[in-house]
Amino acid sequence: MSTNTANAANTNTVRSGKPSNEIFIGKKPLMTYVTATLVQLANEPTVVIKARGKSITRAVDVAQIIVKRMDTLGYKIGPIKLGSETVQSEDGRTRNVSTIEVPISRAR
Amino acid sequence: MSTNTANAANTNTVRSGKPSNEIFIGKKPLMTYVTATLVQLANEPTVVIKARGKSITRAVDVAQIIVKRMDTLGYKIGPIKLGSETVQSEDGRTRNVSTIEVPISRAR
């Protein structure tokens, strides 16, 4: 894991004032979020992967990559929370968008 | 709820030999799956909404519509399961695709 991606993920989270154990899935490559989650898991017992709308599938992908491909590290998925938020589009109309929270923690 | 959609959803599930309390999310309109789930919930205490890949977001949408918009009916979401399957594309290459299982049950 190159240190500058790790640092970027780390400082990026701290600078934006978010709790440091939350990872928001956006449009970056999948492995960026896998790396950021692993970096957080080095410091925090649990990291929560959050996503909404179309990114929900990518949040599940990140969780599966960490738990399945890196199963020697012994991470496990905690109770998953579903929810929905009201979002306002540019034309002022509001619509509901689904959200997911996937907690990942060290098993040991 | 028009009876023929209800019957279509019902017989459709029984004919295909799947357990009758499972709903697989595909490419049909969202409300088709909401209706099918509600019809199943009239007969079964718990219905499991299943999806994989890009349909995962739609499974979460269906669950949210049932639990949020129809909250007078008092349904609740059970423990969600994530997983992954190996899928073979036409060119013979295999790839992992994430899966989700969202159980919905009558609260009362």
Short mmCIF file of C-alpha atoms in Angstrom, two decimals:
data_model
loop_
_atom_site.label_atom_id
_atom_site.label_comp_id
_atom_site.label_asym_id
_atom_site.label_seq_id
_atom_site.Cartn_x
_atom_site.Cartn_y
_atom_site.Cartn_z
CA MET A 1 0.00 0.00 0.00
CA SER A 2 1.77 3.20 -1.14
CA THR A 3 2.08 5.58 1.78
CA ASN A 4 0.88 8.62 -0.17
CA THR A 5 -2.48 6.92 -1.03
CA ALA A 6 -2.75 5.94 2.62
CA ASN A 7 -1.93 9.46 3.77
CA ALA A 8 -4.23 11.01 1.18
CA ALA A 9 -7.08 8.80 2.38
CA ASN A 10 -6.23 9.59 5.98
CA THR A 11 -5.76 13.36 5.83
CA ASN A 12 -8.61 13.59 3.38
CA THR A 13 -10.96 12.14 5.99
CA VAL A 14 -9.59 14.14 8.91
CA ARG A 15 -9.55 17.49 7.01
CA SER A 16 -13.19 17.17 6.02
CA GLY A 17 -14.21 16.97 9.69
CA LYS A 18 -15.90 13.61 9.29
CA PRO A 19 -15.42 11.04 12.04
CA SER A 20 -12.23 9.25 11.07
CA ASN A 21 -13.86 5.81 11.02
CA GLU A 22 -16.26 6.55 8.15
CA ILE A 23 -15.59 5.94 4.47
CA PHE A 24 -18.01 7.51 1.94
CA ILE A 25 -18.13 5.67 -1.37
CA GLY A 26 -18.02 7.97 -4.38
CA LYS A 27 -16.82 7.70 -7.95
CA LYS A 28 -13.13 6.95 -7.35
CA PRO A 29 -11.71 3.53 -8.29
CA LEU A 30 -12.85 0.72 -5.95
CA MET A 31 -9.39 -0.03 -4.61
CA THR A 32 -9.06 3.56 -3.37
CA TYR A 33 -11.83 2.81 -0.88
CA VAL A 34 -10.45 -0.64 -0.04
CA THR A 35 -7.07 1.00 0.77
CA ALA A 36 -8.68 3.80 2.77
CA THR A 37 -10.73 1.29 4.79
CA LEU A 38 -7.67 -0.85 5.54
CA VAL A 39 -5.71 2.25 6.62
CA GLN A 40 -8.53 3.24 8.99
CA LEU A 41 -8.77 -0.30 10.34
CA ALA A 42 -5.13 -0.03 11.37
CA ASN A 43 -6.16 2.75 13.79
CA GLU A 44 -9.83 2.07 14.55
CA PRO A 45 -11.47 -1.17 15.74
CA THR A 46 -14.46 -0.57 13.42
CA VAL A 47 -14.81 1.35 10.16
CA VAL A 48 -18.22 2.14 8.64
CA ILE A 49 -18.51 2.12 4.85
CA LYS A 50 -21.33 4.45 3.79
CA ALA A 51 -22.98 4.87 0.40
CA ARG A 52 -26.20 5.95 -1.22
CA GLY A 53 -28.00 5.41 -4.48
CA LYS A 54 -26.00 3.74 -7.22
CA SER A 55 -22.86 3.59 -5.02
CA ILE A 56 -24.57 1.08 -2.71
CA THR A 57 -23.38 -1.81 -4.89
CA ARG A 58 -19.79 -0.46 -4.71
CA ALA A 59 -19.99 -0.31 -0.89
CA VAL A 60 -20.94 -4.01 -0.89
CA ASP A 61 -18.07 -4.73 -3.33
CA VAL A 62 -15.55 -2.97 -1.04
CA ALA A 63 -16.81 -4.90 1.98
CA GLN A 64 -16.61 -8.21 0.10
CA ILE A 65 -13.08 -7.53 -1.19
CA ILE A 66 -11.89 -6.78 2.34
CA VAL A 67 -13.62 -9.71 4.01
CA LYS A 68 -13.17 -12.31 1.25
CA ARG A 69 -9.90 -11.54 -0.51
CA MET A 70 -8.13 -10.48 2.66
CA ASP A 71 -9.60 -13.16 4.89
CA THR A 72 -6.20 -13.91 6.41
CA LEU A 73 -6.49 -10.51 8.12
CA GLY A 74 -9.71 -11.71 9.80
CA TYR A 75 -12.12 -8.81 9.28
CA LYS A 76 -15.84 -9.28 9.65
CA ILE A 77 -18.96 -7.42 8.62
CA GLY A 78 -21.19 -6.09 11.41
CA PRO A 79 -24.97 -5.44 11.36
CA ILE A 80 -25.80 -3.54 8.16
CA LYS A 81 -28.12 -0.53 8.30
CA LEU A 82 -30.38 0.56 5.45
CA GLY A 83 -32.03 3.97 5.30
CA SER A 84 -33.17 6.67 2.91
CA GLU A 85 -32.49 10.36 2.51
CA THR A 86 -34.36 13.09 0.73
CA VAL A 87 -32.23 14.67 -1.97
CA GLN A 88 -33.01 17.88 -3.90
CA SER A 89 -32.10 17.83 -7.60
CA GLU A 90 -31.04 20.98 -9.51
CA ASP A 91 -34.59 21.61 -10.70
CA GLY A 92 -35.70 21.82 -7.05
CA ARG A 93 -37.61 18.55 -7.02
CA THR A 94 -36.95 16.30 -4.04
CA ARG A 95 -36.65 12.51 -4.25
CA ASN A 96 -35.82 9.69 -1.86
CA VAL A 97 -32.47 7.93 -2.24
CA SER A 98 -31.59 4.75 -0.37
CA THR A 99 -28.54 4.57 1.89
CA ILE A 100 -26.43 1.74 3.36
CA GLU A 101 -23.98 1.54 6.26
CA VAL A 102 -21.64 -1.47 6.37
CA PRO A 103 -19.52 -1.71 9.55
CA ILE A 104 -16.29 -3.69 9.21
CA SER A 105 -14.30 -4.67 12.27
CA ARG A 106 -11.28 -6.69 13.21
CA ALA A 107 -12.45 -10.15 14.23
CA ARG A 108 -9.60 -10.58 16.75
CA MET B 1 -53.18 -4.12 -5.99
CA SER B 2 -54.61 -5.64 -9.19
CA THR B 3 -55.20 -9.37 -8.67
CA ASN B 4 -53.59 -10.38 -11.95
CA THR B 5 -50.22 -8.75 -10.98
CA ALA B 6 -50.54 -10.47 -7.63
CA ASN B 7 -51.28 -13.82 -9.25
CA ALA B 8 -48.55 -13.33 -11.85
CA ALA B 9 -46.03 -12.66 -9.09
CA ASN B 10 -47.31 -15.64 -7.12
CA THR B 11 -47.52 -18.29 -9.82
CA ASN B 12 -44.33 -16.96 -11.36
CA THR B 13 -42.47 -17.74 -8.17
CA VAL B 14 -44.11 -21.12 -7.55
CA ARG B 15 -43.69 -22.32 -11.17
CA SER B 16 -39.97 -21.59 -11.18
CA GLY B 17 -39.47 -23.97 -8.21
CA LYS B 18 -37.94 -21.26 -6.02
CA PRO B 19 -38.97 -21.17 -2.37
CA SER B 20 -42.08 -19.01 -2.36
CA ASN B 21 -40.64 -16.52 0.12
CA GLU B 22 -37.80 -15.30 -2.10
CA ILE B 23 -37.94 -12.37 -4.51
CA PHE B 24 -35.09 -11.97 -7.03
CA ILE B 25 -34.57 -8.41 -8.21
CA GLY B 26 -34.10 -8.12 -11.96
CA LYS B 27 -34.77 -5.45 -14.56
CA LYS B 28 -38.54 -5.08 -14.16
CA PRO B 29 -39.99 -1.84 -12.79
CA LEU B 30 -39.37 -1.37 -9.05
CA MET B 31 -43.05 -1.48 -8.10
CA THR B 32 -43.35 -4.99 -9.62
CA TYR B 33 -41.02 -6.23 -6.89
CA VAL B 34 -42.73 -4.14 -4.19
CA THR B 35 -46.08 -5.70 -5.17
CA ALA B 36 -44.64 -9.22 -5.35
CA THR B 37 -43.05 -8.81 -1.89
CA LEU B 38 -46.31 -7.53 -0.37
CA VAL B 39 -48.22 -10.44 -1.92
CA GLN B 40 -45.72 -12.92 -0.46
CA LEU B 41 -45.89 -11.21 2.94
CA ALA B 42 -49.64 -11.89 2.95
CA ASN B 43 -48.82 -15.62 3.03
CA GLU B 44 -45.36 -15.83 4.59
CA PRO B 45 -44.10 -14.33 7.86
CA THR B 46 -40.77 -13.42 6.21
CA VAL B 47 -39.82 -12.68 2.60
CA VAL B 48 -36.18 -12.46 1.47
CA ILE B 49 -35.33 -9.94 -1.25
CA LYS B 50 -32.27 -11.13 -3.14
CA ALA B 51 -30.09 -9.28 -5.67
CA ARG B 52 -26.60 -9.19 -7.07
CA GLY B 53 -24.37 -6.73 -8.85
CA LYS B 54 -26.04 -3.52 -10.02
CA SER B 55 -29.46 -4.71 -8.78
CA ILE B 56 -28.28 -4.48 -5.17
CA THR B 57 -29.28 -0.81 -5.02
CA ARG B 58 -32.78 -1.71 -6.31
CA ALA B 59 -33.14 -4.38 -3.60
CA VAL B 60 -32.42 -1.69 -0.99
CA ASP B 61 -34.92 0.63 -2.73
CA VAL B 62 -37.65 -2.04 -2.61
CA ALA B 63 -36.98 -2.69 1.08
CA GLN B 64 -37.07 1.01 1.87
CA ILE B 65 -40.32 1.58 -0.05
CA ILE B 66 -41.99 -1.25 1.87
CA VAL B 67 -40.70 -0.28 5.28
CA LYS B 68 -40.90 3.53 4.92
CA ARG B 69 -43.80 4.31 2.63
CA MET B 70 -45.98 1.50 3.98
CA ASP B 71 -44.99 1.94 7.62
CA THR B 72 -48.62 1.69 8.70
CA LEU B 73 -48.38 -2.00 7.75
CA GLY B 74 -45.53 -2.42 10.27
CA TYR B 75 -42.92 -4.36 8.31
CA LYS B 76 -39.34 -4.48 9.47
CA ILE B 77 -35.98 -5.37 7.93
CA GLY B 78 -34.13 -8.34 9.42
CA PRO B 79 -30.35 -9.03 9.49
CA ILE B 80 -28.95 -8.35 6.03
CA LYS B 81 -26.53 -10.82 4.47
CA LEU B 82 -23.80 -9.86 2.00
CA GLY B 83 -21.94 -12.39 -0.12
CA SER B 84 -20.30 -12.87 -3.49
CA GLU B 85 -20.72 -15.30 -6.35
CA THR B 86 -18.44 -16.26 -9.20
CA VAL B 87 -20.05 -15.51 -12.54
CA GLN B 88 -18.82 -16.64 -15.98
CA SER B 89 -19.17 -14.09 -18.78
CA GLU B 90 -19.75 -15.10 -22.42
CA ASP B 91 -16.03 -14.96 -23.17
CA GLY B 92 -15.46 -17.63 -20.50
CA ARG B 93 -13.78 -15.32 -18.00
CA THR B 94 -15.01 -15.61 -14.43
CA ARG B 95 -15.47 -12.65 -12.10
CA ASN B 96 -16.82 -12.10 -8.60
CA VAL B 97 -20.15 -10.33 -8.21
CA SER B 98 -21.49 -9.16 -4.86
CA THR B 99 -24.85 -10.37 -3.55
CA ILE B 100 -27.30 -9.12 -0.91
CA GLU B 101 -30.17 -10.77 0.98
CA VAL B 102 -32.67 -8.45 2.73
CA PRO B 103 -35.26 -10.27 4.88
CA ILE B 104 -38.51 -8.38 5.48
CA SER B 105 -40.98 -9.57 8.07
CA ARG B 106 -44.23 -8.53 9.65
CA ALA B 107 -43.44 -6.67 12.86
CA ARG B 108 -46.65 -7.86 14.52
#
